[in-house]
Every structure is written in structure tokens, then in C-alpha cells.
PDB file of C-alpha atoms in Angstrom:
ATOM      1  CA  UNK N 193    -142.492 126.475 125.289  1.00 63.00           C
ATOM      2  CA  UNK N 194    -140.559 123.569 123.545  1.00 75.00           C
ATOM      3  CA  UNK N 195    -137.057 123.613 124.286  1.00 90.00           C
ATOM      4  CA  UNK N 196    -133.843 121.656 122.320  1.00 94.00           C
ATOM      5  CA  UNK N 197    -134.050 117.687 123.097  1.00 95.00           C
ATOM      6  CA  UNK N 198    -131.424 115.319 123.304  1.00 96.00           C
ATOM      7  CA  UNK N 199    -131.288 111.750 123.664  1.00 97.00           C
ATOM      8  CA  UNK N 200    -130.308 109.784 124.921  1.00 97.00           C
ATOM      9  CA  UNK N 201    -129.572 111.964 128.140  1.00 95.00           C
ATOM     10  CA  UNK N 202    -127.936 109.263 129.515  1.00 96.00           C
ATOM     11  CA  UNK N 203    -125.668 106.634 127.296  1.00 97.00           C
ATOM     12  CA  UNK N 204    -123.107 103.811 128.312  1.00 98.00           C
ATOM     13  CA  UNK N 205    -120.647 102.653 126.129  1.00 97.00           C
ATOM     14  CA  UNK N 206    -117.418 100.422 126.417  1.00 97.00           C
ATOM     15  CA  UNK N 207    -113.960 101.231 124.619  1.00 97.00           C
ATOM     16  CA  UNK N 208    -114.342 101.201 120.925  1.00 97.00           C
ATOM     17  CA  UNK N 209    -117.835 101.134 120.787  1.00 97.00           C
ATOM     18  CA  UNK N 210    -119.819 103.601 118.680  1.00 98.00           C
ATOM     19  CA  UNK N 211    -121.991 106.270 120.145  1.00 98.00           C
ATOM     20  CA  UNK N 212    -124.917 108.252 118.342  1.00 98.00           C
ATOM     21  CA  UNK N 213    -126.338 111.172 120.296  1.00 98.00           C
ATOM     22  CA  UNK N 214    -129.554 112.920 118.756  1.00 98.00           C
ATOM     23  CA  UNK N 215    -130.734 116.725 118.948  1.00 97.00           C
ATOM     24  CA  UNK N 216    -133.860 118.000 117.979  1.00 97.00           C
ATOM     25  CA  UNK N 217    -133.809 121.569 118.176  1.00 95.00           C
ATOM     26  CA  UNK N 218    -136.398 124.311 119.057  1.00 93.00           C
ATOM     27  CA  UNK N 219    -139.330 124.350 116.045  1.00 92.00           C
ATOM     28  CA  UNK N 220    -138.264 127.150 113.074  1.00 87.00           C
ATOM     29  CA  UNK N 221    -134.574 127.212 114.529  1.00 89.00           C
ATOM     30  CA  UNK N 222    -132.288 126.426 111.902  1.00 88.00           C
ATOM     31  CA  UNK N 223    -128.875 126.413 113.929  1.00 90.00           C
ATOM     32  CA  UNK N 224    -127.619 122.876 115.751  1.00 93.00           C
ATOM     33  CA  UNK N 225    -124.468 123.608 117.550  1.00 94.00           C
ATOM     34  CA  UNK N 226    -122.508 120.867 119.687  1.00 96.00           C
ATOM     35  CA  UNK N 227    -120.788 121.299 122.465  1.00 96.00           C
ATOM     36  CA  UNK N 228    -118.578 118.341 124.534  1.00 97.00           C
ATOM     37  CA  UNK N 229    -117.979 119.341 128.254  1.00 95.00           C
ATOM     38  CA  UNK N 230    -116.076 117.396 130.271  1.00 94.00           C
ATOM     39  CA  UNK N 231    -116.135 116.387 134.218  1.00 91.00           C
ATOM     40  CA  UNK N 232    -115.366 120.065 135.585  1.00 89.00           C
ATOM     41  CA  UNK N 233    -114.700 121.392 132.615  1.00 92.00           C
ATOM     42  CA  UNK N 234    -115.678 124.212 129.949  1.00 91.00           C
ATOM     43  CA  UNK N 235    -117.811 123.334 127.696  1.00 93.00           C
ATOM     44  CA  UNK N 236    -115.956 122.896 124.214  1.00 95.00           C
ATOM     45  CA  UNK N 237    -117.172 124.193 120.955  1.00 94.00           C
ATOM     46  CA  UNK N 238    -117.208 120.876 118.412  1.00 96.00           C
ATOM     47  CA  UNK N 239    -119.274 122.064 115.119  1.00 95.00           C
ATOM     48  CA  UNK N 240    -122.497 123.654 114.276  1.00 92.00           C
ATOM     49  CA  UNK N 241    -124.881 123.412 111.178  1.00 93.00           C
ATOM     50  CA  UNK N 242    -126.993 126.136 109.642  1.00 89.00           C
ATOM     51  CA  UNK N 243    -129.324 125.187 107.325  1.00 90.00           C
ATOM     52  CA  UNK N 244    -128.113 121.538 106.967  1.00 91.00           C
ATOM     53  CA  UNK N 245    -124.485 122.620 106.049  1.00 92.00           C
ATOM     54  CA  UNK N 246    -121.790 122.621 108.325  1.00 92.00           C
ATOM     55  CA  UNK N 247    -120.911 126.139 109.196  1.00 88.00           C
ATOM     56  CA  UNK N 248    -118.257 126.086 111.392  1.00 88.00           C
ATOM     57  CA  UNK N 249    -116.010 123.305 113.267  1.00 91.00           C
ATOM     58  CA  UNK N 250    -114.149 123.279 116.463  1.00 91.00           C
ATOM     59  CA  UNK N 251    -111.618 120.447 118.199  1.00 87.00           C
ATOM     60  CA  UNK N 252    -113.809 117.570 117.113  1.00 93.00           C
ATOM     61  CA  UNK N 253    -112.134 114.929 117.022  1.00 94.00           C
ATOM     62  CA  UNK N 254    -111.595 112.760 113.421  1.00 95.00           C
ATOM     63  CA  UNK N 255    -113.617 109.494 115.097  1.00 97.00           C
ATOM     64  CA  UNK N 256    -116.489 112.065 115.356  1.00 97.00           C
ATOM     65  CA  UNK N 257    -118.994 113.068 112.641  1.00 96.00           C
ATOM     66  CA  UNK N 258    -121.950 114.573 112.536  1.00 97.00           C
ATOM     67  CA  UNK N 259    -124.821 116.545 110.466  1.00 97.00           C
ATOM     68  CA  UNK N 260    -128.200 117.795 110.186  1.00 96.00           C
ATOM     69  CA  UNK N 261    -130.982 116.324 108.218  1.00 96.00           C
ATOM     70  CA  UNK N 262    -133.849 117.794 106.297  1.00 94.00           C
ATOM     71  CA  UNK N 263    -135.779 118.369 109.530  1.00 94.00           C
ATOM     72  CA  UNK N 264    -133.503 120.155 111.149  1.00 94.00           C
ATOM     73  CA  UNK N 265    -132.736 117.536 113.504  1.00 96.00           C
ATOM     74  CA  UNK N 266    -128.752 116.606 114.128  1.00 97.00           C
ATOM     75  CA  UNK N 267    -127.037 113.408 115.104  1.00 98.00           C
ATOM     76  CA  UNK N 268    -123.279 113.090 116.333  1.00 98.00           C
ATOM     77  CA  UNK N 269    -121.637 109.942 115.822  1.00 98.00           C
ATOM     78  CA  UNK N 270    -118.850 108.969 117.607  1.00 98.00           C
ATOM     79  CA  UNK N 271    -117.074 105.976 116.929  1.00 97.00           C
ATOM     80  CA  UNK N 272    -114.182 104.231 118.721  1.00 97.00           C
ATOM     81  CA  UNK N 273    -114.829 105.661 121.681  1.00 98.00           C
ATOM     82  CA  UNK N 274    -112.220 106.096 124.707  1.00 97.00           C
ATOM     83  CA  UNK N 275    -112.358 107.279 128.067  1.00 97.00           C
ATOM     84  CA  UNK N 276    -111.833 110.462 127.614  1.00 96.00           C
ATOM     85  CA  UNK N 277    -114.783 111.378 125.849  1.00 97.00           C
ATOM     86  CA  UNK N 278    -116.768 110.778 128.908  1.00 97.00           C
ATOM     87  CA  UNK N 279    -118.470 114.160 129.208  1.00 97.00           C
ATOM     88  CA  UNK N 280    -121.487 115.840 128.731  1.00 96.00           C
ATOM     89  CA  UNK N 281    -122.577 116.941 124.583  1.00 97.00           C
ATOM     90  CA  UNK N 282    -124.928 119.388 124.955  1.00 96.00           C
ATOM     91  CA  UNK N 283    -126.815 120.656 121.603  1.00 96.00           C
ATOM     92  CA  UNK N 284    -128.019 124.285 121.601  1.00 93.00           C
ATOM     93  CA  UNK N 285    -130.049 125.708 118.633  1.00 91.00           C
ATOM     94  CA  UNK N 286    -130.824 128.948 117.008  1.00 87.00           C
ATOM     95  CA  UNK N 287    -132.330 130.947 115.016  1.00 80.00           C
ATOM     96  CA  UNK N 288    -130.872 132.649 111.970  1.00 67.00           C
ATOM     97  CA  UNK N 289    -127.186 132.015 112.696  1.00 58.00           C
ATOM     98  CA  UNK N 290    -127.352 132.493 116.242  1.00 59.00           C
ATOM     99  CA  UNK N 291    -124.857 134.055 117.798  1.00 57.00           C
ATOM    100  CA  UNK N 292    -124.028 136.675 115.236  1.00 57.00           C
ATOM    101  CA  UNK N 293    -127.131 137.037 114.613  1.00 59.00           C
ATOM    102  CA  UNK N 294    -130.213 137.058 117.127  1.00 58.00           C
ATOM    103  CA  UNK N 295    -127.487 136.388 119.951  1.00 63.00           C
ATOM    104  CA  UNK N 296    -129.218 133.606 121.910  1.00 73.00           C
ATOM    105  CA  UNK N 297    -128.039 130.051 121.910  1.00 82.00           C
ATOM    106  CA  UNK N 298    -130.463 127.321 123.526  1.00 88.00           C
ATOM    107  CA  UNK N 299    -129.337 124.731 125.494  1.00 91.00           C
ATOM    108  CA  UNK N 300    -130.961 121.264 125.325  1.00 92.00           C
ATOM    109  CA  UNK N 301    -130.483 119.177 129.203  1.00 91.00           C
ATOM    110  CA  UNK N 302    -127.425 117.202 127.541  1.00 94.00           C
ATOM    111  CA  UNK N 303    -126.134 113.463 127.039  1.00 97.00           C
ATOM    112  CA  UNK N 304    -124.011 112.358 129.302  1.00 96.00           C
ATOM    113  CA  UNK N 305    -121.612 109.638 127.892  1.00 97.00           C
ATOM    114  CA  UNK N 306    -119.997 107.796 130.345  1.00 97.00           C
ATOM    115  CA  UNK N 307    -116.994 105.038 128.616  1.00 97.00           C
ATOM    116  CA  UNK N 308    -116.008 101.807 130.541  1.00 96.00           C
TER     117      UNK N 308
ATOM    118  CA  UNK M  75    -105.713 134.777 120.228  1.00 76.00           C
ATOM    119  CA  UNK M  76    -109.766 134.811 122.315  1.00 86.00           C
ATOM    120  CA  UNK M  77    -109.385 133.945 125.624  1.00 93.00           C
ATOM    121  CA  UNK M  78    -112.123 133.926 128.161  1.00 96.00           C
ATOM    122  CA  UNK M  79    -110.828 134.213 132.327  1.00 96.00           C
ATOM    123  CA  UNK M  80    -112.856 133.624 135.366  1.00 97.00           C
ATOM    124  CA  UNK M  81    -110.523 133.886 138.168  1.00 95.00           C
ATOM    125  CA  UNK M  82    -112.739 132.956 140.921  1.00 97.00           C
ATOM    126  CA  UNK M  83    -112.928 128.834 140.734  1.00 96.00           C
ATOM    127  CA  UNK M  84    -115.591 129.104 143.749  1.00 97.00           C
ATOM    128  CA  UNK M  85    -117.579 131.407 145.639  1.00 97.00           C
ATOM    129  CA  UNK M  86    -119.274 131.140 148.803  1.00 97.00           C
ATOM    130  CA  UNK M  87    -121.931 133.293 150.154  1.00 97.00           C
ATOM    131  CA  UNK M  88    -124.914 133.507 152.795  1.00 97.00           C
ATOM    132  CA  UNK M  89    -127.995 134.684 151.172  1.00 97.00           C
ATOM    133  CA  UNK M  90    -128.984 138.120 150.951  1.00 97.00           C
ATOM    134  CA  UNK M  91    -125.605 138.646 150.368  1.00 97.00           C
ATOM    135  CA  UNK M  92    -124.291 140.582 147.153  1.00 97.00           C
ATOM    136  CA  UNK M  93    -121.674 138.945 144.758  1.00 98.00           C
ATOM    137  CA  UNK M  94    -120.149 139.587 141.871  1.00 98.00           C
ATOM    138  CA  UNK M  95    -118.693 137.175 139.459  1.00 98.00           C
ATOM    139  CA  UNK M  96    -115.307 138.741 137.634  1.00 98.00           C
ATOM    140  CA  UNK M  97    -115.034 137.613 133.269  1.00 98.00           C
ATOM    141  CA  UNK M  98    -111.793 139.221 131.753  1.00 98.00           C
ATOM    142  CA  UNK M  99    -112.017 138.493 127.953  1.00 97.00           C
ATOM    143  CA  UNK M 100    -108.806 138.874 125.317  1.00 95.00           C
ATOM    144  CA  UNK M 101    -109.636 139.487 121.533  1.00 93.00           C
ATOM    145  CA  UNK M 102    -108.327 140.873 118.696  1.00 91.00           C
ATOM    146  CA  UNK M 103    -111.855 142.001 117.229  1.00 89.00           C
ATOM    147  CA  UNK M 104    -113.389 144.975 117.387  1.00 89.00           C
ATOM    148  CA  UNK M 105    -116.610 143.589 117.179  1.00 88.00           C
ATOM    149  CA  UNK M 106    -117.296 140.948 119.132  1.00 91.00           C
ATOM    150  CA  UNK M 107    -120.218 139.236 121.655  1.00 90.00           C
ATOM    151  CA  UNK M 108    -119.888 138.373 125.213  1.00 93.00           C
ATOM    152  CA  UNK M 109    -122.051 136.175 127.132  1.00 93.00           C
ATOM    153  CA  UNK M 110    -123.048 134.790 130.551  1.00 95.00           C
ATOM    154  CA  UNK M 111    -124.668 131.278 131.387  1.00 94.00           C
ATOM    155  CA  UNK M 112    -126.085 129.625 134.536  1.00 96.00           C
ATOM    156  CA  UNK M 113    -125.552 126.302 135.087  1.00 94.00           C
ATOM    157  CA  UNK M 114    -127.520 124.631 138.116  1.00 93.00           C
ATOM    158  CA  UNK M 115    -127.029 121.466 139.169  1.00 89.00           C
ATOM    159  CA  UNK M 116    -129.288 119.376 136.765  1.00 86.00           C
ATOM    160  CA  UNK M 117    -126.668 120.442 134.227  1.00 87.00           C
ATOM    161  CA  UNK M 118    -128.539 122.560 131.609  1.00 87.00           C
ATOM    162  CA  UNK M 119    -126.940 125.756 130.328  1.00 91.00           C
ATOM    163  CA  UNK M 120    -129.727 128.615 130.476  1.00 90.00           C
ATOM    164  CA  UNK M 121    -128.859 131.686 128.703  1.00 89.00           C
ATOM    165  CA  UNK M 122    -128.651 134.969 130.969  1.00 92.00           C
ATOM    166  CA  UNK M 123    -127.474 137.879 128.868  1.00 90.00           C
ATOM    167  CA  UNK M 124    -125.661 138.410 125.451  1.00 88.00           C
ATOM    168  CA  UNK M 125    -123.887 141.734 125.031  1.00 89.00           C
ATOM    169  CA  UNK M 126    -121.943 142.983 121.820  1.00 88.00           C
ATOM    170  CA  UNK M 127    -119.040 145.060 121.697  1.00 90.00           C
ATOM    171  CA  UNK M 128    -120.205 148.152 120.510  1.00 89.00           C
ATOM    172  CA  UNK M 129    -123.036 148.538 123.595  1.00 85.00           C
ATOM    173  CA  UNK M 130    -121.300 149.612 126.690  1.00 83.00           C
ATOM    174  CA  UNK M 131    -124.292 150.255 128.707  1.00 83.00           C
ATOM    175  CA  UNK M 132    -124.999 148.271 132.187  1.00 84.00           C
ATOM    176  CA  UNK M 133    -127.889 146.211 132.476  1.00 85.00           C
ATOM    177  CA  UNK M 134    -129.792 145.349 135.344  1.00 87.00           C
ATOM    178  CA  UNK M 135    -132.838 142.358 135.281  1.00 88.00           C
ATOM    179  CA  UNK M 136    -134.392 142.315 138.470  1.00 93.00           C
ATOM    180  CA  UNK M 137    -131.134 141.239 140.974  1.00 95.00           C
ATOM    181  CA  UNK M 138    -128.777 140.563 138.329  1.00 95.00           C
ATOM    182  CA  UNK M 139    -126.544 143.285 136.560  1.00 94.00           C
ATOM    183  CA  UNK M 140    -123.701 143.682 134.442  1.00 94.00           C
ATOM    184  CA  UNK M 141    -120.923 146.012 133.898  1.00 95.00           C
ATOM    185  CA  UNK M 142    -119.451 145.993 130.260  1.00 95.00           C
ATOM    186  CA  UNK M 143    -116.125 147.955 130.335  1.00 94.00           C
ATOM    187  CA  UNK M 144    -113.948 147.738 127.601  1.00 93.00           C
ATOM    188  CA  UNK M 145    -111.293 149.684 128.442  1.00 93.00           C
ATOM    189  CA  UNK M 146    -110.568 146.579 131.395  1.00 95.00           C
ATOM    190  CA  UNK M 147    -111.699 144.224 128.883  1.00 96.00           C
ATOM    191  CA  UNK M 148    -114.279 142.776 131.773  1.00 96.00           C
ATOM    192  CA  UNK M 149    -118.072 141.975 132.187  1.00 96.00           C
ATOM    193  CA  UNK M 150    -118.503 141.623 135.365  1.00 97.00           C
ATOM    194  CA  UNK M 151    -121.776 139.862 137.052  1.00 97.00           C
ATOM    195  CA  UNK M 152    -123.141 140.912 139.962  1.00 97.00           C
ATOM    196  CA  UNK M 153    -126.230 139.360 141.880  1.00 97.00           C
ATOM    197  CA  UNK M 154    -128.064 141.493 144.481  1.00 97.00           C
ATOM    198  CA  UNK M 155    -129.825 139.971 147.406  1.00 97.00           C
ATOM    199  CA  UNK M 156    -128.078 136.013 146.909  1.00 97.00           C
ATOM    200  CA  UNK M 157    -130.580 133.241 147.266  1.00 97.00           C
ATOM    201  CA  UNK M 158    -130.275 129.597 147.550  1.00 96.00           C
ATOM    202  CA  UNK M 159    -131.169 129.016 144.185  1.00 96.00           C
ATOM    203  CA  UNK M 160    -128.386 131.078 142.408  1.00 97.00           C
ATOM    204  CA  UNK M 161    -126.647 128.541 143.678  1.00 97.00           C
ATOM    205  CA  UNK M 162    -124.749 127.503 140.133  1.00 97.00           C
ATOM    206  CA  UNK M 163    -121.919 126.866 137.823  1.00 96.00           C
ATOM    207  CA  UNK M 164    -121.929 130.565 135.787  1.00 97.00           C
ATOM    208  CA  UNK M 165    -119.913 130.904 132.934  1.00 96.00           C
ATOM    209  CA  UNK M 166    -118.489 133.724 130.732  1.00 97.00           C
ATOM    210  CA  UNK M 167    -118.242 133.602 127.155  1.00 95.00           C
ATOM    211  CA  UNK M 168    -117.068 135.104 124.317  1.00 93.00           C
ATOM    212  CA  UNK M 169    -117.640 135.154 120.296  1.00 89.00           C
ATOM    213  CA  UNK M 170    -116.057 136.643 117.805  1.00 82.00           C
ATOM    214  CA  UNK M 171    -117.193 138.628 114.488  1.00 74.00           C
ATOM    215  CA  UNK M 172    -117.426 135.860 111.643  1.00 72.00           C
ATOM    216  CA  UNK M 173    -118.105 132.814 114.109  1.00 74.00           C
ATOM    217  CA  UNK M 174    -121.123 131.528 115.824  1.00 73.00           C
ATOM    218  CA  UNK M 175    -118.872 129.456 118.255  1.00 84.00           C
ATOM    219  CA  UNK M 176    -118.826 130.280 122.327  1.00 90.00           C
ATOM    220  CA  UNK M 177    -115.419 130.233 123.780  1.00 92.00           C
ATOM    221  CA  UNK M 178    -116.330 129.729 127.318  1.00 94.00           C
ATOM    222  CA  UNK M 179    -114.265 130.858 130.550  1.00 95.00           C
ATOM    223  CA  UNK M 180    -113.456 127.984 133.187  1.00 94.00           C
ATOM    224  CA  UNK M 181    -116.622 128.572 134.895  1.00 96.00           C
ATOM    225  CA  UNK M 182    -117.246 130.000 138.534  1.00 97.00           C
ATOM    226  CA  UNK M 183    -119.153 127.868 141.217  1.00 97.00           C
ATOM    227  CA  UNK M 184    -121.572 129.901 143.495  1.00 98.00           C
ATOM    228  CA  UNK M 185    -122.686 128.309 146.456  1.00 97.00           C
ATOM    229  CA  UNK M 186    -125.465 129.981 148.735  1.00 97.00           C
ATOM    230  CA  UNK M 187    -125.624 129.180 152.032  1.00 97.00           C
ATOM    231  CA  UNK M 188    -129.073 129.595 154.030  1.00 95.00           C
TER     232      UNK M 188
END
């Protein structure tokens, strides 16, 4: 069965640079959350979209935007990057507001970010 | 304030062994969702079980169970019969009424040993 991509899985970027991670979530699912988790960390809660409007927002940070287009399909931008947003973004998608809803969140693999 | 605690940074096992994983949740909800996810080594999160507040019963899936109490504010994980391949970063989690967004505990490590 299809599952959520990301790309890039893997990204390199030096300080200040600009970073745009893509998520393609499972076909019909109409819930993109993203989620930052850093090097032995818990993964953080950053914002989610249902229906191409943002429905909720966590601690992302003011460089970082992000949204979901007409296909369902969401991009976070992160601009001036530092080191500590080195982690891992994962995107996880669902169906019919998610969590409150049919309960199940799906994971894509992640991006890693790694900043120099 | 939600809070999600996993007490037990790592846990080391031979296989065949039992374990259980301890989650201790704080919330001021009354309805509210808990969760557990696996996390192996290549780093994907794979969904194991969602509960909600009002549905106290224990579930069991083939070696794994859980034990909802409220009254300790815990769900507990338990696998029967470790094997190597449990081996994995499991997290707790926790969302409230009104939100779709996971608070996650700190994670537990599992390592089986052959």
C-alpha cells in the first residue's frame, strides 16, 4: 500500500541557507502534520493542515513556514537555518482530522537535515 | 498542563523474555487519546495502538498488550516472548480533545539480545 513520502530524506545545508522539505501524503488523506525530532529527542509537534488550511500550530519556529497545496501535498520551508535545526521532520498524514477523528497518524521515513 | 513520562530511558533484554514498557500521562481532559509508536532503527514511526479515554479495556495483538488504567493515569506496554526485532525506540503519546497534535513521551530504547 502507498505510504506518506518525503523528500528529500536526506538534505545538507550550511548556516543561513534555506531548506524546503516536501510531503506527499497517503492518496484520499486530507491531514499533513509535521513533526521536527531532534538527535535523541521526542519528536515535536510543528503544525498540521486539514484540507489546505492550517489547523493547528505547535513551537515552529518564525523562520519556518509551511502549507498544503491543492493536491494535498505539503512543503515546509525553512529559511535561515542554524544548527540546531539539525533533526529529523517527519510528515504523517490522515484521514478526516486524524487523531480526533479515525485515530491513526502515518508516518512518512523522514528528512533528515543536517546544518554545517 | 499534558505531559507524557517514560521513565525507563533503556531497556535491555534476552529474547523470549517478557517486558513491559511504563507511559504515565498528565491531563486535564476528560476525553483524551493515548498512543504508542515503534521506532526501529531506519527511523520511521509505525503506529501500534491508539486508545481513547473513555475505553478502559486491555488489548492484546498477538505478543503485544496494553493496560489502560486511569485511575494511575498509565498505559503500560508489554511484549510477550521478546525478539530481536522489537528491538526499537517506542514512544508514548498523548492528545487531547480539540487537537490533532501528539505530545510524545521521551521515548524508551529496547534492545534484544540473542
Amino acid at each position: 500500500a502507498a505510504g506518506v513520502i518525503q523528500s528529500p530524506r536526506h538534505l545538507i545545508k550550511e548556516k543561513r541557507e534555506t531548506a524546503t522539505l516536501k510531503c506527499y501524503p497517503i492518496p484520499r488523506h486530507d491531514t499533513v502534520y509535521w513533526y521536527q525530532q531532534g538527535p535523541g529527542q521526542d519528536p515535536q509537534f510543528l503544525i498540521s493542515f486539514y484540507e489546505k488550511m492550517q489547523s493547528d500550530k505547535g513551537s515552529i519556529p518564525d523562520r519556518f513556514s509551511a502549507q498544503q497545496f491543492s493536491d494535498y501535498h505539503s512543503e515546509l520551508n525553512m529559511s535561515s537555518l542554524e544548527l540546531g535545526d539539525s533533526a529529523l521532520y517527519f510528515c504523517a498524514s490522515s484521514l478526516q482530522g486524524g487523531v480526533l477523528n479515525t485515530g491513526e497518524l502515518f508516518f512518512g521515513e523522514g528528512s533528515r537535515l543536517t546544518v554545517l | 498542563a499534558q505531559k507524557v513520562t517514560q521513565a525507563q530511558t533503556e531497556i535491555s533484554v534476552v529474547e523470549k523474555e517478557d517486558v513491559t514498557l511504563d507511559c504515565v500521562y498528565e491531563t486535564r481532559d476528560t476525553t483524551y487519546y493515548l498512543f504508542w509508536y515503534k521506532q526501529p532503527p531506519s527511523g520511521e514511526l509505525v503506529f501500534l495502538i491508539r486508545r481513547n479515554s473513555f475505553d478502559e479495556q486491555n488489548e492484546i495483538s498477538g505478543r503485544y498488550s496494553w493496560n489502560f488504567q486511569k485511575s494511575t493515569s498509565s498505559f503500560n506496554f508489554t511484549i510477550t516472548a521478546s525478539q530481536v526485532v522489537d528491538s526499537a525506540v517506542y514512544f508514548c503519546a498523548l492528545s487531547e480533545e480539540w487537537t490533532d497534535k501528539l505530545i510524545f513521551g521521551t521515548g524508551t530504547r529496547l534492545q534484544v539480545f540473542p
